[in-house]
Every structure is written in structure tokens, then in C-alpha cells.
């Protein structure tokens, strides 16, 4: 059994496998395994070992190639502009690609249990403050039937996103240049999405005001967070309620960042967001609800 694997944390000749992709005739299956023996070939970790049955994600050969092309584009453009502080290919795989994929089980489970208007196979999703296209482009690759909108305020990043989307051969992605405060008041986008997701670094009170206006009643908002976000989330409960939602869950995801266990905060949109939210550009960050 040959496994093409993502970055590992090495302990001598027996590294701990963080994630791996098993290439079969059916495609590429992302799994976790406790220990494998490995060697490096041309920058890719090739491992032979036993994997357990906890399948996290399945990508076919085309999707696997799309991920590779996206990473190539990201690393190339990152030499000319600030897209990510991560500059090594293996680190991009672990810190960005795998971390994005790890959000999918939490997102799909929460949506399936609490939303019924749209099938989880046909979601309309907006990635607010997408930056380098994370997690939006990764979602678009893994879920080609989803309609993904990438919302970004900086033109130079939008230029990269347009390039990466074209190079990756994605037809289910739209790039929109706008601040979240403006987009959330635009009738084209306001309460127009089944799911809003944010991986941006901002506190939950701010993210809630920037993201929940995009979510239709009955939809969900998923915020990617680091370890132990409970105190931050507790302080945001009032804001979440003002915006028409309630807290559903705080879940660990199958990803570990530099600061520890990664988490996902999920909110359920129960009623329309009052018209005054989001407030004017800059206000949510300066004066959180």
C-alpha cells in the first residue's frame, strides 16, 4: 500500500502522520494514521504503513491535481505579494489545505441537522475575508457542486484569486471585491447564502457582525478558531443574538495549528438580521457589539 502523504512531524525514522492521501482507482482518500515508515521523494512524503478507517475527506485524481495547482499558484504569487506567512509547500498543505478540509465535517453535520431548505450537496456558500482563497477555494475543489463566493476587499488579492480559480479549472467560484460591511448591505448578497464561513483572524463579536448578514434564515455561520475559544464565544453571545442567530456548537476539528488544537464555532441563523447591521466600514472592528 503506497500513501502520498501531507506534512509530518518527525521523530527519527518513525514520523507521526498528520494526514495522508491514499491513491486508489476510486481516487484519493484523506485519512489519519498513527505511525508509518517514510522516505522523501522530490518534496513529497511517500509512506508505506497501516491506516485506520477514520476517513476525513475523499478527493479524486482531478481534485488532487487542482489542489496541487492551487498550492503552486499560492506559493508563486506569495513571492510578489503578502498572501501567507507560510512559505514551504508541506507547511501550506498542513496549515492551509488540511486545515480547510478539516472544517467540512463540522460544517456539513451542522447544516444537515439544522437546515433543510437546500441539500448539503448543493450549498451556496460565501467565504468572508477570504484572503488567499482559504478555505473557499479548497471547498470549491472538494465540493464541485457547491456555489462558492470569495469576498475580498483588496484588489491585488482579488487578482490572485481570479488567477488561482482559472488555473485550478474551477467553474463554481465567483470572486467579489467588497468590504464585508458593504457586501452585507448589498441586496445581491444580503441573506443570500446557506452558509457563511470565515477563517480570518478577528474576534467572534466582529466576525459575527461581518458574516451573519450574508446568511439566510435557517442557514449557518462557521468560524474557524484556535484552541479554547470558549471565553471569546461567551462574550459574543449577545452580538450573535442581536444579529438574529444563536450559538450551535464549539467543535474540535481534525487539525492542529501552531497554538494547538483547531476548533470551529457554528451559529444558526434563526431570524433576519436587523437592517442597521452590519454597520459602516470599520465600525464593527473599532466598536464591537
PDB file of C-alpha atoms in Angstrom:
ATOM      1  CA  UNK A   1       0.000   0.000   0.000  1.00  0.00           C
ATOM      2  CA  UNK A   2       1.552   3.302  -1.078  1.00  0.00           C
ATOM      3  CA  UNK A   3       0.437   6.548   0.525  1.00  0.00           C
ATOM      4  CA  UNK A   4       1.194  10.042  -0.729  1.00  0.00           C
ATOM      5  CA  UNK A   5       1.259  11.988   2.475  1.00  0.00           C
ATOM      6  CA  UNK A   6       0.989  15.539   3.732  1.00  0.00           C
ATOM      7  CA  UNK A   7       3.476  17.069   6.200  1.00  0.00           C
ATOM      8  CA  UNK A   8       4.671  15.043   9.135  1.00  0.00           C
ATOM      9  CA  UNK A   9       6.162  15.817  12.498  1.00  0.00           C
ATOM     10  CA  UNK A  10       9.232  13.590  12.508  1.00  0.00           C
ATOM     11  CA  UNK A  11      10.595  11.511  15.372  1.00  0.00           C
ATOM     12  CA  UNK A  12      13.666   9.857  13.931  1.00  0.00           C
ATOM     13  CA  UNK A  13      12.811   7.399  11.193  1.00  0.00           C
ATOM     14  CA  UNK A  14       9.259   6.859  12.505  1.00  0.00           C
ATOM     15  CA  UNK A  15       7.370  10.097  11.921  1.00  0.00           C
ATOM     16  CA  UNK A  16       3.825  10.709  13.106  1.00  0.00           C
ATOM     17  CA  UNK A  17       1.486  11.036  10.146  1.00  0.00           C
ATOM     18  CA  UNK A  18      -0.693  14.121  10.310  1.00  0.00           C
ATOM     19  CA  UNK A  19      -2.729  13.425   7.175  1.00  0.00           C
ATOM     20  CA  UNK A  20      -2.249  11.250   4.144  1.00  0.00           C
ATOM     21  CA  UNK A  21      -3.898  10.599   0.845  1.00  0.00           C
ATOM     22  CA  UNK A  22      -4.410   7.035  -0.297  1.00  0.00           C
ATOM     23  CA  UNK A  23      -4.425   6.817  -4.081  1.00  0.00           C
ATOM     24  CA  UNK A  24      -6.682   4.074  -5.397  1.00  0.00           C
ATOM     25  CA  UNK A  25      -8.669   3.525  -8.543  1.00  0.00           C
ATOM     26  CA  UNK A  26     -11.521   5.423  -6.886  1.00  0.00           C
ATOM     27  CA  UNK A  27      -9.378   8.451  -6.136  1.00  0.00           C
ATOM     28  CA  UNK A  28      -7.655   9.987  -3.167  1.00  0.00           C
ATOM     29  CA  UNK A  29      -8.788   9.383   0.405  1.00  0.00           C
ATOM     30  CA  UNK A  30      -7.564  11.640   3.192  1.00  0.00           C
ATOM     31  CA  UNK A  31      -7.009   9.606   6.334  1.00  0.00           C
ATOM     32  CA  UNK A  32      -5.192   9.678   9.646  1.00  0.00           C
ATOM     33  CA  UNK A  33      -2.700   7.072  10.707  1.00  0.00           C
ATOM     34  CA  UNK A  34      -0.774   6.730  13.971  1.00  0.00           C
ATOM     35  CA  UNK A  35       2.675   5.697  12.744  1.00  0.00           C
ATOM     36  CA  UNK A  36       4.252   4.986   9.382  1.00  0.00           C
ATOM     37  CA  UNK A  37       7.695   4.456   7.948  1.00  0.00           C
ATOM     38  CA  UNK A  38       8.525   7.013   5.286  1.00  0.00           C
ATOM     39  CA  UNK A  39      11.037   8.495   2.925  1.00  0.00           C
ATOM     40  CA  UNK A  40      11.040  11.759   0.965  1.00  0.00           C
ATOM     41  CA  UNK A  41      10.986  11.850  -2.831  1.00  0.00           C
ATOM     42  CA  UNK A  42      11.033  15.128  -4.727  1.00  0.00           C
ATOM     43  CA  UNK A  43       9.480  17.053  -1.851  1.00  0.00           C
ATOM     44  CA  UNK A  44       6.580  14.613  -1.425  1.00  0.00           C
ATOM     45  CA  UNK A  45       6.446  12.243   1.503  1.00  0.00           C
ATOM     46  CA  UNK A  46       5.885   8.707   0.270  1.00  0.00           C
ATOM     47  CA  UNK A  47       4.905   6.327   3.038  1.00  0.00           C
ATOM     48  CA  UNK A  48       4.111   2.686   3.461  1.00  0.00           C
ATOM     49  CA  UNK A  49       2.085   1.748   6.502  1.00  0.00           C
ATOM     50  CA  UNK A  50      -1.255   0.914   8.027  1.00  0.00           C
ATOM     51  CA  UNK A  51      -4.055   3.473   8.187  1.00  0.00           C
ATOM     52  CA  UNK A  52      -7.175   3.350  10.305  1.00  0.00           C
ATOM     53  CA  UNK A  53     -10.697   3.718   8.983  1.00  0.00           C
ATOM     54  CA  UNK A  54     -11.329   7.337  10.040  1.00  0.00           C
ATOM     55  CA  UNK A  55     -11.768   8.818   6.591  1.00  0.00           C
ATOM     56  CA  UNK A  56     -11.775  12.613   6.728  1.00  0.00           C
ATOM     57  CA  UNK A  57     -12.064  13.561   3.077  1.00  0.00           C
ATOM     58  CA  UNK A  58     -12.141  11.985  -0.380  1.00  0.00           C
ATOM     59  CA  UNK A  59     -10.632  13.640  -3.435  1.00  0.00           C
ATOM     60  CA  UNK A  60     -10.460  12.115  -6.898  1.00  0.00           C
ATOM     61  CA  UNK A  61      -7.443  12.434  -9.164  1.00  0.00           C
ATOM     62  CA  UNK A  62      -8.678  15.666 -10.772  1.00  0.00           C
ATOM     63  CA  UNK A  63      -9.320  17.288  -7.406  1.00  0.00           C
ATOM     64  CA  UNK A  64      -5.908  16.213  -6.175  1.00  0.00           C
ATOM     65  CA  UNK A  65      -4.323  17.890  -9.187  1.00  0.00           C
ATOM     66  CA  UNK A  66      -6.413  21.026  -8.575  1.00  0.00           C
ATOM     67  CA  UNK A  67      -5.108  21.232  -5.014  1.00  0.00           C
ATOM     68  CA  UNK A  68      -1.552  20.936  -6.321  1.00  0.00           C
ATOM     69  CA  UNK A  69      -2.106  23.670  -8.925  1.00  0.00           C
ATOM     70  CA  UNK A  70      -3.657  25.943  -6.297  1.00  0.00           C
ATOM     71  CA  UNK A  71      -0.661  25.472  -3.992  1.00  0.00           C
ATOM     72  CA  UNK A  72       1.727  26.197  -6.875  1.00  0.00           C
ATOM     73  CA  UNK A  73      -0.157  29.413  -7.644  1.00  0.00           C
ATOM     74  CA  UNK A  74      -0.224  30.465  -3.995  1.00  0.00           C
ATOM     75  CA  UNK A  75       3.489  29.919  -3.460  1.00  0.00           C
ATOM     76  CA  UNK A  76       4.369  31.638  -6.759  1.00  0.00           C
ATOM     77  CA  UNK A  77       2.305  34.772  -6.103  1.00  0.00           C
ATOM     78  CA  UNK A  78       3.375  34.840  -2.463  1.00  0.00           C
ATOM     79  CA  UNK A  79       6.877  35.754  -3.631  1.00  0.00           C
ATOM     80  CA  UNK A  80       5.489  39.027  -5.011  1.00  0.00           C
ATOM     81  CA  UNK A  81       2.769  39.877  -2.510  1.00  0.00           C
ATOM     82  CA  UNK A  82       1.790  39.008   1.039  1.00  0.00           C
ATOM     83  CA  UNK A  83      -0.680  36.142   0.816  1.00  0.00           C
ATOM     84  CA  UNK A  84       0.563  33.872   3.574  1.00  0.00           C
ATOM     85  CA  UNK A  85       3.374  33.729   6.107  1.00  0.00           C
ATOM     86  CA  UNK A  86       3.752  30.031   5.284  1.00  0.00           C
ATOM     87  CA  UNK A  87       6.312  29.585   2.518  1.00  0.00           C
ATOM     88  CA  UNK A  88       7.084  25.847   2.452  1.00  0.00           C
ATOM     89  CA  UNK A  89       4.902  23.547   0.370  1.00  0.00           C
ATOM     90  CA  UNK A  90       4.474  20.931   3.093  1.00  0.00           C
ATOM     91  CA  UNK A  91       3.531  23.640   5.599  1.00  0.00           C
ATOM     92  CA  UNK A  92       0.958  25.046   3.154  1.00  0.00           C
ATOM     93  CA  UNK A  93      -0.555  21.574   2.860  1.00  0.00           C
ATOM     94  CA  UNK A  94      -0.821  21.111   6.612  1.00  0.00           C
ATOM     95  CA  UNK A  95      -1.583  24.665   7.788  1.00  0.00           C
ATOM     96  CA  UNK A  96      -3.919  25.704   4.962  1.00  0.00           C
ATOM     97  CA  UNK A  97      -5.196  22.836   2.803  1.00  0.00           C
ATOM     98  CA  UNK A  98      -5.727  20.248   5.545  1.00  0.00           C
ATOM     99  CA  UNK A  99      -6.960  22.852   7.992  1.00  0.00           C
ATOM    100  CA  UNK A 100      -9.578  23.967   5.467  1.00  0.00           C
ATOM    101  CA  UNK A 101     -10.681  20.400   4.681  1.00  0.00           C
ATOM    102  CA  UNK A 102     -10.994  19.722   8.410  1.00  0.00           C
ATOM    103  CA  UNK A 103     -13.854  22.231   8.608  1.00  0.00           C
ATOM    104  CA  UNK A 104     -16.047  20.263   6.192  1.00  0.00           C
ATOM    105  CA  UNK A 105     -17.293  17.514   8.555  1.00  0.00           C
ATOM    106  CA  UNK A 106     -18.358  20.088  11.171  1.00  0.00           C
ATOM    107  CA  UNK A 107     -19.989  22.324   8.554  1.00  0.00           C
ATOM    108  CA  UNK A 108     -21.875  19.535   6.795  1.00  0.00           C
ATOM    109  CA  UNK A 109     -23.042  17.883  10.011  1.00  0.00           C
ATOM    110  CA  UNK A 110     -24.346  21.149  11.463  1.00  0.00           C
ATOM    111  CA  UNK A 111     -26.072  22.109   8.229  1.00  0.00           C
ATOM    112  CA  UNK A 112     -27.622  18.700   7.768  1.00  0.00           C
ATOM    113  CA  UNK A 113     -29.028  18.676  11.291  1.00  0.00           C
ATOM    114  CA  UNK A 114     -30.375  22.227  11.404  1.00  0.00           C
ATOM    115  CA  UNK A 115     -31.099  23.393   7.844  1.00  0.00           C
ATOM    116  CA  UNK A 116     -33.484  21.856   5.336  1.00  0.00           C
ATOM    117  CA  UNK A 117     -34.127  24.438   2.611  1.00  0.00           C
ATOM    118  CA  UNK A 118     -31.151  23.380   0.476  1.00  0.00           C
ATOM    119  CA  UNK A 119     -29.475  19.976   0.277  1.00  0.00           C
ATOM    120  CA  UNK A 120     -25.986  19.830   1.752  1.00  0.00           C
ATOM    121  CA  UNK A 121     -24.839  18.608  -1.679  1.00  0.00           C
ATOM    122  CA  UNK A 122     -25.950  21.873  -3.345  1.00  0.00           C
ATOM    123  CA  UNK A 123     -24.865  24.601  -0.922  1.00  0.00           C
ATOM    124  CA  UNK A 124     -24.446  28.254  -1.738  1.00  0.00           C
ATOM    125  CA  UNK A 125     -21.549  29.448   0.419  1.00  0.00           C
ATOM    126  CA  UNK A 126     -19.665  32.715   0.942  1.00  0.00           C
ATOM    127  CA  UNK A 127     -16.118  32.891   2.289  1.00  0.00           C
ATOM    128  CA  UNK A 128     -15.913  36.281   4.028  1.00  0.00           C
ATOM    129  CA  UNK A 129     -12.466  37.917   4.022  1.00  0.00           C
ATOM    130  CA  UNK A 130     -11.078  35.008   2.040  1.00  0.00           C
ATOM    131  CA  UNK A 131      -7.577  36.452   1.609  1.00  0.00           C
ATOM    132  CA  UNK A 132      -5.653  33.794  -0.304  1.00  0.00           C
ATOM    133  CA  UNK A 133      -8.827  31.818  -1.003  1.00  0.00           C
ATOM    134  CA  UNK A 134      -8.845  29.815   2.190  1.00  0.00           C
ATOM    135  CA  UNK A 135     -10.968  27.903   2.869  1.00  0.00           C
ATOM    136  CA  UNK A 136     -13.164  28.872  -0.125  1.00  0.00           C
ATOM    137  CA  UNK A 137     -11.040  27.537  -2.978  1.00  0.00           C
ATOM    138  CA  UNK A 138     -10.333  24.317  -1.110  1.00  0.00           C
ATOM    139  CA  UNK A 139     -14.073  23.883  -0.523  1.00  0.00           C
ATOM    140  CA  UNK A 140     -14.757  24.562  -4.209  1.00  0.00           C
ATOM    141  CA  UNK A 141     -12.326  21.799  -5.177  1.00  0.00           C
ATOM    142  CA  UNK A 142     -13.637  19.281  -2.665  1.00  0.00           C
ATOM    143  CA  UNK A 143     -17.309  20.133  -3.299  1.00  0.00           C
ATOM    144  CA  UNK A 144     -17.679  20.956  -7.023  1.00  0.00           C
ATOM    145  CA  UNK A 145     -21.497  21.088  -6.781  1.00  0.00           C
ATOM    146  CA  UNK A 146     -21.361  23.942  -4.274  1.00  0.00           C
ATOM    147  CA  UNK A 147     -21.555  27.548  -5.459  1.00  0.00           C
ATOM    148  CA  UNK A 148     -18.769  29.479  -3.758  1.00  0.00           C
ATOM    149  CA  UNK A 149     -18.379  33.258  -3.458  1.00  0.00           C
ATOM    150  CA  UNK A 150     -14.993  34.597  -2.359  1.00  0.00           C
ATOM    151  CA  UNK A 151     -15.378  38.019  -0.721  1.00  0.00           C
ATOM    152  CA  UNK A 152     -12.177  40.073  -0.552  1.00  0.00           C
ATOM    153  CA  UNK A 153     -11.649  43.818  -0.141  1.00  0.00           C
ATOM    154  CA  UNK A 154      -8.159  44.180  -1.688  1.00  0.00           C
ATOM    155  CA  UNK A 155      -7.879  44.316  -5.470  1.00  0.00           C
ATOM    156  CA  UNK A 156      -4.432  42.706  -5.591  1.00  0.00           C
ATOM    157  CA  UNK A 157      -5.732  39.695  -3.694  1.00  0.00           C
ATOM    158  CA  UNK A 158      -8.752  39.537  -5.993  1.00  0.00           C
ATOM    159  CA  UNK A 159      -6.323  39.456  -8.925  1.00  0.00           C
ATOM    160  CA  UNK A 160      -4.635  36.444  -7.364  1.00  0.00           C
ATOM    161  CA  UNK A 161      -7.969  34.763  -6.658  1.00  0.00           C
ATOM    162  CA  UNK A 162      -9.119  35.207 -10.261  1.00  0.00           C
ATOM    163  CA  UNK A 163      -5.834  33.700 -11.448  1.00  0.00           C
ATOM    164  CA  UNK A 164      -5.950  30.780  -8.993  1.00  0.00           C
ATOM    165  CA  UNK A 165      -9.577  29.983  -9.829  1.00  0.00           C
ATOM    166  CA  UNK A 166      -8.826  29.943 -13.565  1.00  0.00           C
ATOM    167  CA  UNK A 167      -5.619  27.934 -13.178  1.00  0.00           C
ATOM    168  CA  UNK A 168      -7.343  25.388 -10.966  1.00  0.00           C
ATOM    169  CA  UNK A 169     -10.116  24.924 -13.521  1.00  0.00           C
ATOM    170  CA  UNK A 170     -12.924  25.899 -11.140  1.00  0.00           C
ATOM    171  CA  UNK A 171     -16.274  26.877 -12.630  1.00  0.00           C
ATOM    172  CA  UNK A 172     -18.184  27.067  -9.333  1.00  0.00           C
ATOM    173  CA  UNK A 173     -16.396  30.107  -7.873  1.00  0.00           C
ATOM    174  CA  UNK A 174     -17.136  33.818  -8.078  1.00  0.00           C
ATOM    175  CA  UNK A 175     -14.727  36.461  -6.784  1.00  0.00           C
ATOM    176  CA  UNK A 176     -16.316  39.625  -5.364  1.00  0.00           C
ATOM    177  CA  UNK A 177     -14.324  42.667  -4.351  1.00  0.00           C
ATOM    178  CA  UNK A 178     -16.017  44.415  -1.423  1.00  0.00           C
ATOM    179  CA  UNK A 179     -15.691  45.046   2.266  1.00  0.00           C
ATOM    180  CA  UNK A 180     -17.883  42.745   4.327  1.00  0.00           C
ATOM    181  CA  UNK A 181     -19.733  45.747   5.765  1.00  0.00           C
ATOM    182  CA  UNK A 182     -20.719  46.883   2.273  1.00  0.00           C
ATOM    183  CA  UNK A 183     -21.427  43.404   0.932  1.00  0.00           C
ATOM    184  CA  UNK A 184     -23.682  42.632   3.864  1.00  0.00           C
ATOM    185  CA  UNK A 185     -25.864  45.623   2.991  1.00  0.00           C
ATOM    186  CA  UNK A 186     -25.962  44.787  -0.729  1.00  0.00           C
ATOM    187  CA  UNK A 187     -29.303  43.169  -1.613  1.00  0.00           C
ATOM    188  CA  UNK A 188     -27.476  40.847  -4.029  1.00  0.00           C
ATOM    189  CA  UNK A 189     -25.637  39.221  -1.157  1.00  0.00           C
ATOM    190  CA  UNK A 190     -27.611  40.006   1.993  1.00  0.00           C
ATOM    191  CA  UNK A 191     -29.176  36.839   3.433  1.00  0.00           C
ATOM    192  CA  UNK A 192     -28.480  35.119   0.106  1.00  0.00           C
ATOM    193  CA  UNK A 193     -26.288  32.224   1.295  1.00  0.00           C
ATOM    194  CA  UNK A 194     -26.877  28.905   3.006  1.00  0.00           C
ATOM    195  CA  UNK A 195     -23.517  29.131   4.729  1.00  0.00           C
ATOM    196  CA  UNK A 196     -21.025  31.860   5.565  1.00  0.00           C
ATOM    197  CA  UNK A 197     -17.543  30.828   6.617  1.00  0.00           C
ATOM    198  CA  UNK A 198     -14.613  32.833   7.930  1.00  0.00           C
ATOM    199  CA  UNK A 199     -11.065  31.794   8.645  1.00  0.00           C
ATOM    200  CA  UNK A 200      -9.941  35.378   9.182  1.00  0.00           C
ATOM    201  CA  UNK A 201      -8.185  36.414  12.393  1.00  0.00           C
ATOM    202  CA  UNK A 202     -10.777  38.506  14.221  1.00  0.00           C
ATOM    203  CA  UNK A 203     -12.709  38.092  17.422  1.00  0.00           C
ATOM    204  CA  UNK A 204     -16.097  36.442  17.365  1.00  0.00           C
ATOM    205  CA  UNK A 205     -18.112  39.611  18.036  1.00  0.00           C
ATOM    206  CA  UNK A 206     -16.586  41.221  14.952  1.00  0.00           C
ATOM    207  CA  UNK A 207     -16.844  38.143  12.740  1.00  0.00           C
ATOM    208  CA  UNK A 208     -20.488  37.670  13.671  1.00  0.00           C
ATOM    209  CA  UNK A 209     -21.430  41.166  12.522  1.00  0.00           C
ATOM    210  CA  UNK A 210     -19.435  40.793   9.315  1.00  0.00           C
ATOM    211  CA  UNK A 211     -20.725  37.329   8.412  1.00  0.00           C
ATOM    212  CA  UNK A 212     -24.226  36.704   9.743  1.00  0.00           C
ATOM    213  CA  UNK A 213     -25.904  39.332   7.494  1.00  0.00           C
ATOM    214  CA  UNK A 214     -24.944  37.151   4.491  1.00  0.00           C
ATOM    215  CA  UNK A 215     -26.690  34.055   5.877  1.00  0.00           C
ATOM    216  CA  UNK A 216     -30.306  33.276   5.014  1.00  0.00           C
ATOM    217  CA  UNK A 217     -32.708  32.459   7.820  1.00  0.00           C
ATOM    218  CA  UNK A 218     -32.167  28.780   8.571  1.00  0.00           C
ATOM    219  CA  UNK A 219     -28.562  28.797   7.370  1.00  0.00           C
ATOM    220  CA  UNK A 220     -25.356  28.610   9.397  1.00  0.00           C
ATOM    221  CA  UNK A 221     -22.184  30.599  10.024  1.00  0.00           C
ATOM    222  CA  UNK A 222     -18.928  28.724  10.668  1.00  0.00           C
ATOM    223  CA  UNK A 223     -15.912  30.490  12.163  1.00  0.00           C
ATOM    224  CA  UNK A 224     -12.556  28.720  12.206  1.00  0.00           C
ATOM    225  CA  UNK A 225     -10.834  29.287  15.532  1.00  0.00           C
ATOM    226  CA  UNK A 226      -7.806  28.225  17.518  1.00  0.00           C
ATOM    227  CA  UNK A 227      -7.703  26.375  20.831  1.00  0.00           C
ATOM    228  CA  UNK A 228     -10.092  27.179  23.692  1.00  0.00           C
ATOM    229  CA  UNK A 229     -12.305  29.885  22.141  1.00  0.00           C
ATOM    230  CA  UNK A 230     -14.976  29.465  24.848  1.00  0.00           C
ATOM    231  CA  UNK A 231     -14.356  32.801  26.613  1.00  0.00           C
ATOM    232  CA  UNK A 232     -14.357  34.702  23.306  1.00  0.00           C
ATOM    233  CA  UNK A 233     -17.543  32.963  22.196  1.00  0.00           C
ATOM    234  CA  UNK A 234     -19.259  33.607  25.522  1.00  0.00           C
ATOM    235  CA  UNK A 235     -18.596  37.335  25.157  1.00  0.00           C
ATOM    236  CA  UNK A 236     -20.060  37.217  21.632  1.00  0.00           C
ATOM    237  CA  UNK A 237     -23.385  35.566  22.531  1.00  0.00           C
ATOM    238  CA  UNK A 238     -25.177  38.915  22.890  1.00  0.00           C
ATOM    239  CA  UNK A 239     -23.905  40.071  19.492  1.00  0.00           C
ATOM    240  CA  UNK A 240     -24.873  36.763  17.881  1.00  0.00           C
ATOM    241  CA  UNK A 241     -28.394  37.137  19.253  1.00  0.00           C
ATOM    242  CA  UNK A 242     -28.700  40.763  18.106  1.00  0.00           C
ATOM    243  CA  UNK A 243     -27.808  39.616  14.599  1.00  0.00           C
ATOM    244  CA  UNK A 244     -30.571  37.013  14.522  1.00  0.00           C
ATOM    245  CA  UNK A 245     -28.629  33.861  15.349  1.00  0.00           C
ATOM    246  CA  UNK A 246     -27.797  31.532  18.208  1.00  0.00           C
ATOM    247  CA  UNK A 247     -24.731  29.511  19.092  1.00  0.00           C
ATOM    248  CA  UNK A 248     -24.973  25.895  17.981  1.00  0.00           C
ATOM    249  CA  UNK A 249     -21.634  24.381  18.882  1.00  0.00           C
ATOM    250  CA  UNK A 250     -17.927  24.719  19.512  1.00  0.00           C
ATOM    251  CA  UNK A 251     -16.222  21.695  17.981  1.00  0.00           C
ATOM    252  CA  UNK A 252     -12.677  20.419  17.731  1.00  0.00           C
ATOM    253  CA  UNK A 253     -11.619  19.792  14.130  1.00  0.00           C
ATOM    254  CA  UNK A 254      -9.094  17.320  12.775  1.00  0.00           C
ATOM    255  CA  UNK A 255      -6.312  19.894  12.621  1.00  0.00           C
ATOM    256  CA  UNK A 256      -3.610  21.206  14.936  1.00  0.00           C
ATOM    257  CA  UNK A 257      -2.149  24.684  14.421  1.00  0.00           C
ATOM    258  CA  UNK A 258       0.949  26.368  15.894  1.00  0.00           C
ATOM    259  CA  UNK A 259      -1.026  27.292  19.022  1.00  0.00           C
ATOM    260  CA  UNK A 260      -2.694  23.914  19.464  1.00  0.00           C
ATOM    261  CA  UNK A 261      -5.990  22.211  18.673  1.00  0.00           C
ATOM    262  CA  UNK A 262      -8.054  23.963  15.979  1.00  0.00           C
ATOM    263  CA  UNK A 263     -11.774  24.481  16.532  1.00  0.00           C
ATOM    264  CA  UNK A 264     -14.901  25.588  14.682  1.00  0.00           C
ATOM    265  CA  UNK A 265     -17.678  27.768  16.090  1.00  0.00           C
ATOM    266  CA  UNK A 266     -21.089  27.233  14.468  1.00  0.00           C
ATOM    267  CA  UNK A 267     -24.061  29.622  14.678  1.00  0.00           C
ATOM    268  CA  UNK A 268     -27.602  29.034  13.380  1.00  0.00           C
ATOM    269  CA  UNK A 269     -29.489  31.929  11.756  1.00  0.00           C
ATOM    270  CA  UNK A 270     -32.997  31.932  13.276  1.00  0.00           C
ATOM    271  CA  UNK A 271     -34.365  35.279  12.104  1.00  0.00           C
ATOM    272  CA  UNK A 272     -33.445  38.135   9.785  1.00  0.00           C
ATOM    273  CA  UNK A 273     -30.592  40.431  10.781  1.00  0.00           C
ATOM    274  CA  UNK A 274     -31.823  43.954  11.680  1.00  0.00           C
ATOM    275  CA  UNK A 275     -31.315  46.387   8.786  1.00  0.00           C
ATOM    276  CA  UNK A 276     -28.775  48.506  10.675  1.00  0.00           C
ATOM    277  CA  UNK A 277     -26.256  45.655  10.679  1.00  0.00           C
ATOM    278  CA  UNK A 278     -23.570  45.445   9.534  1.00  0.00           C
ATOM    279  CA  UNK A 279     -22.622  48.971  10.494  1.00  0.00           C
ATOM    280  CA  UNK A 280     -20.414  51.287   8.434  1.00  0.00           C
ATOM    281  CA  UNK A 281     -16.982  50.050   7.298  1.00  0.00           C
ATOM    282  CA  UNK A 282     -14.530  49.882  10.175  1.00  0.00           C
ATOM    283  CA  UNK A 283     -17.131  50.268  12.915  1.00  0.00           C
ATOM    284  CA  UNK A 284     -17.504  46.567  13.804  1.00  0.00           C
ATOM    285  CA  UNK A 285     -13.764  46.294  14.498  1.00  0.00           C
ATOM    286  CA  UNK A 286     -13.487  49.603  16.347  1.00  0.00           C
ATOM    287  CA  UNK A 287     -16.655  49.178  18.403  1.00  0.00           C
ATOM    288  CA  UNK A 288     -17.641  45.503  18.640  1.00  0.00           C
ATOM    289  CA  UNK A 289     -21.230  44.753  19.600  1.00  0.00           C
TER     290      UNK A 289
END
